[in-house]
Amino acid sequence: MARPRQLKLGAFLMAPGHHVAAWRHPGAQADLGADFRGYAAIARQAEAAKLDLLFVDDVLAVKDTRPATGKRSARSAFFEPLTLMAGLAAVTERIGLTATVSTTFHEPYNLARKFASLDLISAGRAAWNLVTSNTEAEAQNFSDLPHLRHADRYQRAEEFIDVVIGLWNSFDDDAFAHDRTSGVYYDPAKLHVLAHRGRHFAVRGPLNVRRSPQGHPVIVQAGSSEPGKELAARTAEIVFTAQQTLADAQAFYNDLKSRVARHGRAPDELLVMPGIFPVVGRSRQEAQDKFEALQALIDPAVGIQLLSDMIGGFDLSAYPPDGPVPDLPETNGGKSRQHLLFELARRDGLTIIELARRIAGARGHWQVVGTAQDIADQIEERFTKGGADGFNIMPPTLPAGLTDFIDLVLPELRRRGLFRIDYEGATLRENLGLPRPTRRGTDQAQAAE
Ligand SMILES: Cc1cc2nc3c(=O)[nH]c(=O)nc-3n(C[C@H](O)[C@H](O)[C@H](O)COP(=O)(O)O)c2cc1C
């Protein structure tokens, strides 16, 4: 019998909370970015709540790229995602482990190997959020060349992911015999040489890591530009996205599902999980008070610094904060978020400091402040009206903001039959309802020597 369609929910862990001033709030652990035990406690809490996955983002640089009066948000230093997820694999059993790694600053072979290892270590719970990286600050940590152009980054990523999937398919699932009698450890006919030669990479293979119980890691993408959506439609199984309104969410959802079909894939092979920044109270007033308490902690210079980074790396501190958001050229950064922020400023006639305060928590994602019923109502509407297959929860503070969602909103979603009581399976794919991939990608007929 088909499973009832239920929400897929991830916990987007940005230490010590998504709000730019979270670290100054008593509900946040200010040094979480350097405390594995703090992350482990949060991971176990999320797993006990039966959430689908944990997700950590990544930028290959100190995120606050401009010192602002010596005050910073807490995004200056944080764990490398794959390393963190390998540690969390050892303290959890069922929750998915999603790490962000950039195709622009890695090579396919070692990235395929690390994720395949995480997938085996976690018994089939790994997921890779593929990004191409948006900032010059990152490019400067790898060479003195300028950052690749946006279109070139995605062209490289298209080839990169095909090589990684081809490498993940090096050994067939039943390649290993471990036959002590005959002395045959694995069947060489079930080991495949990739022999990839392309514009960006020449990778012979095979990969020296086996497939996992879920085949290979789940592929996640968060692009929203034309090349970003095409890459996602061809290869991704989860897409993260920032959508302000139900109409925007429906348009993005329909666009992506139609693109998936054009790539010969079934629409339910790709789950659309927009971000939600929930501020939950036992009353609307309590929720509003919680939000205002966070907003009151925003240092204007830090808020404008975050906006500068999000709007494409322009230094808005050079403009009057009470003045309009200036017309700025399209940058080589992420296209869709810059566009979303300009639209928001124009639509609501926001000054620089007003826009900075507006995005200080959710950074352009969907922000909902209210009771558990209010938030569940809005989640249910987007889920049932074709705006999402699930959501990436962005707790304002960690751990308190996640605790609020788990203790207050999840029971309301379960009461409505919208979220699981227990995990359906052992692997991330089983719990997401995604097919276990058979071997695909380029491979050579002959076995490896
Ligand atoms: C939920 C979410 C998480 C993201 N995490 C990262 C990240 O960790 N690192 C990164 O470089 N970009 C991240 N991005 C940015 C995307 O990779 C992408 O660059 C951005 O959405 C703009 O789309 P475009 O690249 O197609 O222009 C994230 C985007 C979203 C919506």
Short mmCIF file of C-alpha atoms and ligand atoms in Angstrom, two decimals:
data_model
loop_
_atom_site.label_atom_id
_atom_site.label_comp_id
_atom_site.label_asym_id
_atom_site.label_seq_id
_atom_site.Cartn_x
_atom_site.Cartn_y
_atom_site.Cartn_z
CA MET A 1 0.00 0.00 0.00
CA ALA A 2 1.41 3.43 -0.98
CA ARG A 3 2.62 5.49 1.94
CA PRO A 4 0.51 8.61 2.67
CA ARG A 5 2.27 11.70 1.33
CA GLN A 6 3.97 13.23 4.34
CA LEU A 7 6.36 16.11 4.90
CA LYS A 8 10.12 15.63 4.67
CA LEU A 9 11.82 17.82 7.27
CA GLY A 10 15.48 18.70 7.61
CA ALA A 11 17.29 20.61 10.34
CA PHE A 12 19.53 23.29 8.80
CA LEU A 13 22.17 23.67 11.50
CA MET A 14 23.97 27.00 11.29
CA ALA A 15 25.82 27.52 14.57
CA PRO A 16 24.65 29.05 16.90
CA GLY A 17 21.40 29.86 15.11
CA HIS A 18 20.31 31.39 11.84
CA HIS A 19 19.57 34.85 13.21
CA VAL A 20 22.58 37.06 12.68
CA ALA A 21 22.51 38.07 16.39
CA ALA A 22 21.69 34.56 17.68
CA TRP A 23 25.01 34.19 19.53
CA ARG A 24 24.06 37.10 21.81
CA HIS A 25 20.73 35.46 22.80
CA PRO A 26 20.46 33.20 25.92
CA GLY A 27 18.74 30.50 23.81
CA ALA A 28 21.90 30.02 21.77
CA GLN A 29 25.17 28.29 22.62
CA ALA A 30 27.58 31.04 21.54
CA ASP A 31 30.54 28.69 20.91
CA LEU A 32 28.56 25.92 19.20
CA GLY A 33 30.68 26.41 16.06
CA ALA A 34 33.59 24.83 17.92
CA ASP A 35 31.77 22.33 20.18
CA PHE A 36 31.21 18.84 18.74
CA ARG A 37 29.39 17.67 21.87
CA GLY A 38 26.92 20.52 21.42
CA TYR A 39 26.28 19.39 17.83
CA ALA A 40 26.01 15.77 18.97
CA ALA A 41 23.31 16.67 21.49
CA ILE A 42 21.37 18.56 18.80
CA ALA A 43 21.77 15.67 16.35
CA ARG A 44 20.39 13.18 18.88
CA GLN A 45 17.51 15.55 19.67
CA ALA A 46 16.65 15.88 15.95
CA GLU A 47 16.84 12.10 15.51
CA ALA A 48 14.60 11.48 18.51
CA ALA A 49 12.11 13.79 16.78
CA LYS A 50 12.38 11.58 13.63
CA LEU A 51 13.53 14.42 11.37
CA ASP A 52 14.73 13.26 7.96
CA LEU A 53 18.14 14.87 7.92
CA LEU A 54 20.67 17.26 9.38
CA PHE A 55 22.21 19.80 7.00
CA VAL A 56 25.20 22.07 7.36
CA ASP A 57 26.15 24.70 4.83
CA ASP A 58 29.70 25.75 3.98
CA VAL A 59 31.75 28.62 2.70
CA LEU A 60 35.47 28.05 2.14
CA ALA A 61 36.42 31.31 3.85
CA VAL A 62 35.63 33.32 6.97
CA LYS A 63 32.01 34.16 6.15
CA ASP A 64 32.11 37.68 7.53
CA THR A 65 34.40 39.01 4.89
CA ARG A 66 34.65 42.55 6.24
CA PRO A 67 35.58 43.41 9.86
CA ALA A 68 32.74 45.59 11.11
CA THR A 69 33.69 47.68 14.18
CA GLY A 70 35.29 44.56 15.68
CA LYS A 71 31.83 43.03 16.14
CA ARG A 72 30.86 40.00 14.10
CA SER A 73 28.06 37.55 13.76
CA ALA A 74 29.15 34.09 14.83
CA ARG A 75 29.72 32.92 11.26
CA SER A 76 33.43 33.51 11.39
CA ALA A 77 34.62 30.00 12.21
CA PHE A 78 32.89 26.61 11.98
CA PHE A 79 33.50 22.91 11.36
CA GLU A 80 34.29 21.52 7.92
CA PRO A 81 30.99 19.77 7.04
CA LEU A 82 32.17 16.29 6.00
CA THR A 83 34.37 15.98 9.08
CA LEU A 84 31.51 17.06 11.31
CA MET A 85 29.06 14.65 9.68
CA ALA A 86 31.49 11.73 10.08
CA GLY A 87 31.53 12.48 13.80
CA LEU A 88 27.75 12.78 13.96
CA ALA A 89 27.41 9.46 12.11
CA ALA A 90 28.96 7.79 15.13
CA VAL A 91 26.44 9.27 17.59
CA THR A 92 23.26 8.75 15.54
CA GLU A 93 21.54 5.78 13.88
CA ARG A 94 18.79 6.91 11.48
CA ILE A 95 18.91 10.62 10.67
CA GLY A 96 20.36 11.74 7.35
CA LEU A 97 23.68 13.58 7.28
CA THR A 98 23.93 16.30 4.63
CA ALA A 99 27.26 18.02 4.06
CA THR A 100 27.94 20.92 1.71
CA VAL A 101 31.00 20.59 -0.51
CA SER A 102 31.92 22.78 -3.46
CA THR A 103 32.65 21.34 -6.89
CA THR A 104 34.72 24.43 -7.73
CA PHE A 105 37.41 23.82 -5.12
CA HIS A 106 37.63 20.03 -5.05
CA GLU A 107 38.49 17.19 -7.40
CA PRO A 108 35.94 14.48 -8.18
CA TYR A 109 37.99 11.48 -7.03
CA ASN A 110 38.70 12.61 -3.49
CA LEU A 111 35.20 14.06 -3.04
CA ALA A 112 33.58 10.83 -4.30
CA ARG A 113 35.77 8.88 -1.90
CA LYS A 114 34.97 11.00 1.16
CA PHE A 115 31.22 10.92 0.59
CA ALA A 116 31.22 7.19 -0.22
CA SER A 117 33.11 6.63 3.02
CA LEU A 118 30.63 8.75 5.01
CA ASP A 119 27.82 6.75 3.38
CA LEU A 120 29.38 3.45 4.50
CA ILE A 121 30.26 4.78 7.98
CA SER A 122 26.64 5.91 8.44
CA ALA A 123 25.13 2.73 6.88
CA GLY A 124 23.53 4.66 4.04
CA ARG A 125 22.61 8.06 5.52
CA ALA A 126 24.89 10.49 3.63
CA ALA A 127 23.79 13.33 1.39
CA TRP A 128 25.87 15.83 -0.59
CA ASN A 129 24.72 19.42 -0.97
CA LEU A 130 26.51 20.35 -4.18
CA VAL A 131 27.44 24.02 -4.41
CA THR A 132 29.69 25.88 -6.83
CA SER A 133 30.65 28.63 -4.30
CA ASN A 134 29.76 32.26 -4.73
CA THR A 135 32.51 34.47 -3.33
CA GLU A 136 35.86 35.85 -4.40
CA ALA A 137 37.01 35.35 -0.79
CA GLU A 138 36.77 31.60 -1.37
CA ALA A 139 38.59 31.74 -4.71
CA GLN A 140 41.45 33.60 -2.98
CA ASN A 141 42.04 30.59 -0.72
CA PHE A 142 42.87 28.37 -3.71
CA SER A 143 44.78 30.57 -6.17
CA ASP A 144 45.37 34.17 -7.10
CA LEU A 145 43.04 33.80 -10.06
CA PRO A 146 39.59 35.42 -10.04
CA HIS A 147 36.58 33.24 -9.16
CA LEU A 148 35.26 31.22 -12.09
CA ARG A 149 32.35 32.88 -13.90
CA HIS A 150 28.93 31.72 -12.73
CA ALA A 151 28.19 29.86 -15.99
CA ASP A 152 31.64 28.22 -16.00
CA ARG A 153 31.22 27.05 -12.40
CA TYR A 154 28.03 25.24 -13.35
CA GLN A 155 29.53 23.76 -16.51
CA ARG A 156 32.34 22.33 -14.39
CA ALA A 157 29.78 21.08 -11.84
CA GLU A 158 27.79 19.27 -14.56
CA GLU A 159 30.85 17.22 -15.51
CA PHE A 160 32.00 16.89 -11.90
CA ILE A 161 28.85 15.17 -10.70
CA ASP A 162 28.82 12.71 -13.61
CA VAL A 163 32.37 11.67 -12.70
CA VAL A 164 31.45 11.32 -9.03
CA ILE A 165 28.41 9.15 -9.78
CA GLY A 166 30.48 7.08 -12.19
CA LEU A 167 33.07 6.55 -9.46
CA TRP A 168 30.39 5.67 -6.90
CA ASN A 169 29.39 2.89 -9.32
CA SER A 170 32.86 1.33 -9.50
CA PHE A 171 31.94 -1.81 -7.55
CA ASP A 172 28.65 -3.58 -8.22
CA ASP A 173 26.57 -4.19 -5.10
CA ASP A 174 27.36 -7.93 -5.22
CA ALA A 175 31.03 -7.61 -6.20
CA PHE A 176 32.44 -8.83 -2.89
CA ALA A 177 32.45 -12.61 -2.37
CA HIS A 178 34.88 -12.88 0.58
CA ASP A 179 35.20 -16.54 -0.40
CA ARG A 180 37.83 -17.91 1.99
CA THR A 181 37.78 -21.31 0.32
CA SER A 182 38.51 -20.17 -3.23
CA GLY A 183 40.47 -17.14 -2.06
CA VAL A 184 38.32 -14.84 -4.22
CA TYR A 185 37.76 -11.60 -2.35
CA TYR A 186 35.75 -9.86 -5.04
CA ASP A 187 34.65 -10.67 -8.60
CA PRO A 188 36.82 -8.58 -10.96
CA ALA A 189 34.03 -8.63 -13.55
CA LYS A 190 32.03 -6.53 -11.09
CA LEU A 191 34.60 -3.76 -10.77
CA HIS A 192 34.31 -1.09 -13.48
CA VAL A 193 36.88 1.35 -14.81
CA LEU A 194 35.39 4.76 -15.45
CA ALA A 195 38.02 6.06 -17.91
CA HIS A 196 36.40 9.51 -18.00
CA ARG A 197 37.99 12.11 -20.25
CA GLY A 198 36.19 15.45 -20.50
CA ARG A 199 36.73 19.16 -20.76
CA HIS A 200 37.50 19.62 -17.06
CA PHE A 201 38.55 16.20 -15.77
CA ALA A 202 40.41 13.05 -16.77
CA VAL A 203 39.61 10.37 -14.19
CA ARG A 204 40.38 6.70 -14.81
CA GLY A 205 38.98 5.10 -11.64
CA PRO A 206 37.79 2.84 -10.25
CA LEU A 207 37.03 4.25 -6.82
CA ASN A 208 38.44 2.25 -3.92
CA VAL A 209 35.25 2.42 -1.81
CA ARG A 210 32.22 0.12 -2.04
CA ARG A 211 28.62 1.16 -2.58
CA SER A 212 26.61 1.65 0.59
CA PRO A 213 23.27 0.14 1.70
CA GLN A 214 21.56 3.06 -0.07
CA GLY A 215 23.65 2.71 -3.21
CA HIS A 216 25.32 6.10 -3.06
CA PRO A 217 24.75 9.37 -1.18
CA VAL A 218 21.62 11.42 -1.86
CA ILE A 219 22.40 14.39 -4.11
CA VAL A 220 21.19 17.80 -2.94
CA GLN A 221 21.37 21.08 -4.86
CA ALA A 222 20.28 24.62 -4.09
CA GLY A 223 20.76 26.47 -7.33
CA SER A 224 17.96 28.72 -8.50
CA SER A 225 19.43 30.28 -11.62
CA GLU A 226 18.86 28.73 -15.06
CA PRO A 227 22.04 26.59 -14.96
CA GLY A 228 21.39 25.85 -11.27
CA LYS A 229 17.89 24.57 -11.96
CA GLU A 230 19.04 22.54 -14.97
CA LEU A 231 21.77 20.86 -12.94
CA ALA A 232 19.25 20.12 -10.21
CA ALA A 233 16.64 18.77 -12.64
CA ARG A 234 19.16 16.41 -14.25
CA THR A 235 20.91 15.10 -11.14
CA ALA A 236 19.52 16.26 -7.78
CA GLU A 237 17.19 14.33 -5.49
CA ILE A 238 16.58 17.17 -3.06
CA VAL A 239 16.52 20.86 -3.90
CA PHE A 240 16.83 23.50 -1.22
CA THR A 241 15.49 26.92 -2.11
CA ALA A 242 14.47 30.27 -0.64
CA GLN A 243 10.89 31.24 -1.46
CA GLN A 244 9.16 34.20 0.16
CA THR A 245 5.54 33.64 -0.89
CA LEU A 246 3.23 30.71 -1.69
CA ALA A 247 2.99 31.89 -5.30
CA ASP A 248 6.79 32.00 -5.65
CA ALA A 249 7.07 28.57 -4.07
CA GLN A 250 4.43 27.08 -6.40
CA ALA A 251 6.10 28.61 -9.46
CA PHE A 252 9.52 27.26 -8.49
CA TYR A 253 8.06 23.84 -7.58
CA ASN A 254 6.17 23.50 -10.89
CA ASP A 255 9.15 24.71 -12.88
CA LEU A 256 11.51 22.21 -11.29
CA LYS A 257 9.12 19.24 -11.50
CA SER A 258 8.56 19.94 -15.22
CA ARG A 259 12.31 20.19 -15.81
CA VAL A 260 12.82 16.85 -14.03
CA ALA A 261 10.31 15.22 -16.37
CA ARG A 262 12.13 16.71 -19.38
CA HIS A 263 15.26 14.91 -18.15
CA GLY A 264 13.39 11.61 -18.23
CA ARG A 265 13.02 11.40 -14.48
CA ALA A 266 9.86 10.89 -12.43
CA PRO A 267 8.88 14.16 -10.66
CA ASP A 268 8.85 12.44 -7.25
CA GLU A 269 12.52 11.52 -7.71
CA LEU A 270 13.28 15.11 -6.71
CA LEU A 271 12.03 16.60 -3.43
CA VAL A 272 11.68 20.38 -3.17
CA MET A 273 12.46 21.52 0.38
CA PRO A 274 12.36 25.32 0.82
CA GLY A 275 13.79 26.92 3.95
CA ILE A 276 11.55 28.04 6.83
CA PHE A 277 12.71 30.30 9.65
CA PRO A 278 10.12 29.61 12.40
CA VAL A 279 9.80 31.72 15.57
CA VAL A 280 7.38 29.76 17.75
CA GLY A 281 5.50 30.91 20.85
CA ARG A 282 2.71 29.49 23.02
CA SER A 283 0.89 32.66 22.05
CA ARG A 284 1.32 35.03 19.12
CA GLN A 285 2.51 37.68 21.53
CA GLU A 286 5.16 35.36 22.97
CA ALA A 287 6.37 34.52 19.48
CA GLN A 288 6.54 38.19 18.52
CA ASP A 289 8.37 39.00 21.76
CA LYS A 290 10.92 36.25 20.99
CA PHE A 291 11.49 37.70 17.53
CA GLU A 292 11.79 41.30 18.76
CA ALA A 293 14.26 40.20 21.43
CA LEU A 294 16.51 38.81 18.69
CA GLN A 295 16.06 41.86 16.49
CA ALA A 296 17.03 44.13 19.38
CA LEU A 297 20.41 42.38 19.52
CA ILE A 298 21.32 43.22 15.93
CA ASP A 299 24.36 45.48 15.67
CA PRO A 300 23.52 47.64 12.61
CA ALA A 301 27.02 47.30 11.17
CA VAL A 302 26.84 43.48 11.43
CA GLY A 303 23.36 43.43 9.93
CA ILE A 304 24.46 45.55 6.98
CA GLN A 305 27.56 43.38 6.59
CA LEU A 306 25.37 40.26 6.29
CA LEU A 307 23.14 42.02 3.74
CA SER A 308 26.26 43.09 1.81
CA ASP A 309 27.40 39.48 1.62
CA MET A 310 23.95 38.17 0.65
CA ILE A 311 23.30 40.83 -2.02
CA GLY A 312 26.41 39.87 -3.96
CA GLY A 313 29.41 40.95 -1.95
CA PHE A 314 28.94 44.73 -2.29
CA ASP A 315 29.98 46.85 0.71
CA LEU A 316 26.70 48.60 1.60
CA SER A 317 28.35 50.30 4.60
CA ALA A 318 29.54 52.88 2.08
CA TYR A 319 25.91 54.01 1.57
CA PRO A 320 23.63 55.91 4.02
CA PRO A 321 21.79 53.21 6.04
CA ASP A 322 18.53 55.16 5.94
CA GLY A 323 18.78 55.56 2.20
CA PRO A 324 17.38 53.28 -0.51
CA VAL A 325 19.08 50.06 -1.55
CA PRO A 326 21.18 51.25 -4.49
CA ASP A 327 20.87 49.74 -7.94
CA LEU A 328 23.77 47.35 -8.10
CA PRO A 329 25.04 45.35 -11.04
CA GLU A 330 24.50 41.61 -11.25
CA THR A 331 27.46 39.92 -9.63
CA ASN A 332 29.35 36.72 -10.19
CA GLY A 333 27.86 35.40 -6.96
CA GLY A 334 24.64 33.48 -6.52
CA LYS A 335 22.14 35.07 -8.89
CA SER A 336 18.81 34.11 -7.38
CA ARG A 337 19.35 35.44 -3.86
CA GLN A 338 20.60 38.80 -5.10
CA HIS A 339 17.49 39.07 -7.28
CA LEU A 340 15.21 38.03 -4.39
CA LEU A 341 16.65 40.70 -2.07
CA PHE A 342 16.34 43.50 -4.64
CA GLU A 343 12.73 42.45 -5.30
CA LEU A 344 11.99 42.50 -1.56
CA ALA A 345 13.45 46.00 -1.15
CA ARG A 346 11.56 47.36 -4.16
CA ARG A 347 8.27 45.63 -3.28
CA ASP A 348 8.24 46.97 0.30
CA GLY A 349 10.18 50.21 -0.29
CA LEU A 350 12.86 49.25 2.23
CA THR A 351 15.94 51.30 3.12
CA ILE A 352 19.28 49.56 3.53
CA ILE A 353 18.96 49.20 7.31
CA GLU A 354 15.30 48.11 6.98
CA LEU A 355 16.24 45.40 4.46
CA ALA A 356 19.17 44.36 6.67
CA ARG A 357 16.82 43.94 9.63
CA ARG A 358 14.25 42.15 7.44
CA ILE A 359 16.76 39.48 6.39
CA ALA A 360 18.77 39.32 9.62
CA GLY A 361 17.10 36.04 10.55
CA ALA A 362 16.07 34.17 7.45
CA ARG A 363 18.41 35.76 4.86
CA GLY A 364 15.61 35.85 2.31
CA HIS A 365 14.03 32.51 3.29
CA TRP A 366 10.41 32.21 4.42
CA GLN A 367 10.00 33.61 7.94
CA VAL A 368 6.98 32.65 10.07
CA VAL A 369 6.38 34.11 13.56
CA GLY A 370 3.44 32.69 15.51
CA THR A 371 1.96 29.84 17.50
CA ALA A 372 2.46 26.20 16.62
CA GLN A 373 -1.01 26.20 15.02
CA ASP A 374 -0.15 29.30 12.93
CA ILE A 375 3.08 27.71 11.69
CA ALA A 376 1.50 24.31 11.07
CA ASP A 377 -1.32 26.02 9.12
CA GLN A 378 1.16 27.75 6.84
CA ILE A 379 3.32 24.64 6.41
CA GLU A 380 0.21 22.61 5.58
CA GLU A 381 -0.92 25.17 3.03
CA ARG A 382 2.41 25.19 1.14
CA PHE A 383 2.65 21.41 1.33
CA THR A 384 -0.89 20.70 0.13
CA LYS A 385 -1.00 23.48 -2.46
CA GLY A 386 2.04 22.38 -4.45
CA GLY A 387 4.67 24.63 -2.93
CA ALA A 388 6.92 22.02 -1.34
CA ASP A 389 7.56 18.35 -0.56
CA GLY A 390 9.00 19.33 2.79
CA PHE A 391 11.05 22.03 4.51
CA ASN A 392 14.52 22.86 5.68
CA ILE A 393 13.98 24.12 9.24
CA MET A 394 16.22 27.09 10.10
CA PRO A 395 16.16 27.49 13.91
CA PRO A 396 16.64 31.15 14.91
CA THR A 397 18.84 30.00 17.81
CA LEU A 398 20.48 26.66 18.58
CA PRO A 399 19.51 24.67 20.52
CA ALA A 400 16.47 26.62 21.80
CA GLY A 401 14.96 27.39 18.39
CA LEU A 402 15.06 23.75 17.33
CA THR A 403 13.61 22.64 20.66
CA ASP A 404 10.69 25.05 20.20
CA PHE A 405 9.92 23.57 16.76
CA ILE A 406 10.24 19.97 17.93
CA ASP A 407 8.22 20.44 21.14
CA LEU A 408 5.52 22.75 19.76
CA VAL A 409 5.14 22.43 15.98
CA LEU A 410 5.90 18.74 15.33
CA PRO A 411 3.07 17.47 17.61
CA GLU A 412 0.68 19.73 15.69
CA LEU A 413 1.92 18.39 12.33
CA ARG A 414 1.58 14.81 13.60
CA ARG A 415 -1.92 15.51 14.88
CA ARG A 416 -2.78 16.46 11.30
CA GLY A 417 -1.17 13.30 9.92
CA LEU A 418 1.45 15.36 8.08
CA PHE A 419 4.60 13.96 9.65
CA ARG A 420 5.89 10.50 10.53
CA ILE A 421 5.60 8.84 13.95
CA ASP A 422 8.68 6.74 13.30
CA TYR A 423 11.30 6.23 10.61
CA GLU A 424 10.13 4.03 7.74
CA GLY A 425 13.52 2.56 6.98
CA ALA A 426 17.18 2.33 7.87
CA THR A 427 18.71 4.48 5.11
CA LEU A 428 18.16 8.09 4.17
CA ARG A 429 16.69 7.08 0.80
CA GLU A 430 14.21 4.72 2.47
CA ASN A 431 13.07 7.47 4.82
CA LEU A 432 12.83 10.05 2.04
CA GLY A 433 10.98 7.60 -0.20
CA LEU A 434 13.66 7.93 -2.91
CA PRO A 435 14.62 5.01 -5.18
CA ARG A 436 17.90 3.20 -4.52
CA PRO A 437 20.05 4.03 -7.57
CA THR A 438 21.22 1.25 -9.84
CA ARG A 439 24.56 1.83 -11.52
CA ARG A 440 24.56 4.73 -14.01
CA GLY A 441 27.07 7.11 -15.47
CA THR A 442 29.83 6.30 -17.95
CA ASP A 443 31.70 3.07 -17.36
CA GLN A 444 33.77 0.70 -19.47
CA ALA A 445 32.77 -2.85 -20.22
CA GLN A 446 36.12 -4.37 -19.35
CA ALA A 447 36.92 -5.10 -15.73
CA ALA A 448 39.79 -3.28 -14.04
CA GLU A 449 43.21 -4.93 -14.46
C1 LIG B 1 19.07 26.38 1.64
C2 LIG B 1 20.27 26.83 0.87
C3 LIG B 1 21.54 26.49 1.32
C4 LIG B 1 22.68 26.90 0.64
N1 LIG B 1 23.90 26.56 1.13
C5 LIG B 1 25.00 26.99 0.49
C6 LIG B 1 26.28 26.67 0.99
O1 LIG B 1 26.42 26.01 1.99
N2 LIG B 1 27.37 27.12 0.34
C7 LIG B 1 27.28 27.85 -0.81
O2 LIG B 1 28.31 28.21 -1.37
N3 LIG B 1 26.05 28.18 -1.34
C8 LIG B 1 24.93 27.76 -0.70
N4 LIG B 1 23.70 28.10 -1.19
C9 LIG B 1 23.64 28.92 -2.42
C10 LIG B 1 23.32 28.03 -3.62
O3 LIG B 1 24.31 27.05 -3.79
C11 LIG B 1 23.22 28.89 -4.89
O4 LIG B 1 24.45 29.45 -5.20
C12 LIG B 1 22.23 30.00 -4.68
O5 LIG B 1 20.98 29.42 -4.32
C13 LIG B 1 22.04 30.84 -5.93
O6 LIG B 1 21.64 30.03 -7.00
P1 LIG B 1 22.55 30.02 -8.30
O7 LIG B 1 23.89 29.52 -7.84
O8 LIG B 1 21.86 29.04 -9.21
O9 LIG B 1 22.61 31.41 -8.83
C14 LIG B 1 22.55 27.68 -0.53
C15 LIG B 1 21.27 28.03 -0.99
C16 LIG B 1 20.14 27.61 -0.30
C17 LIG B 1 18.78 28.00 -0.82
#
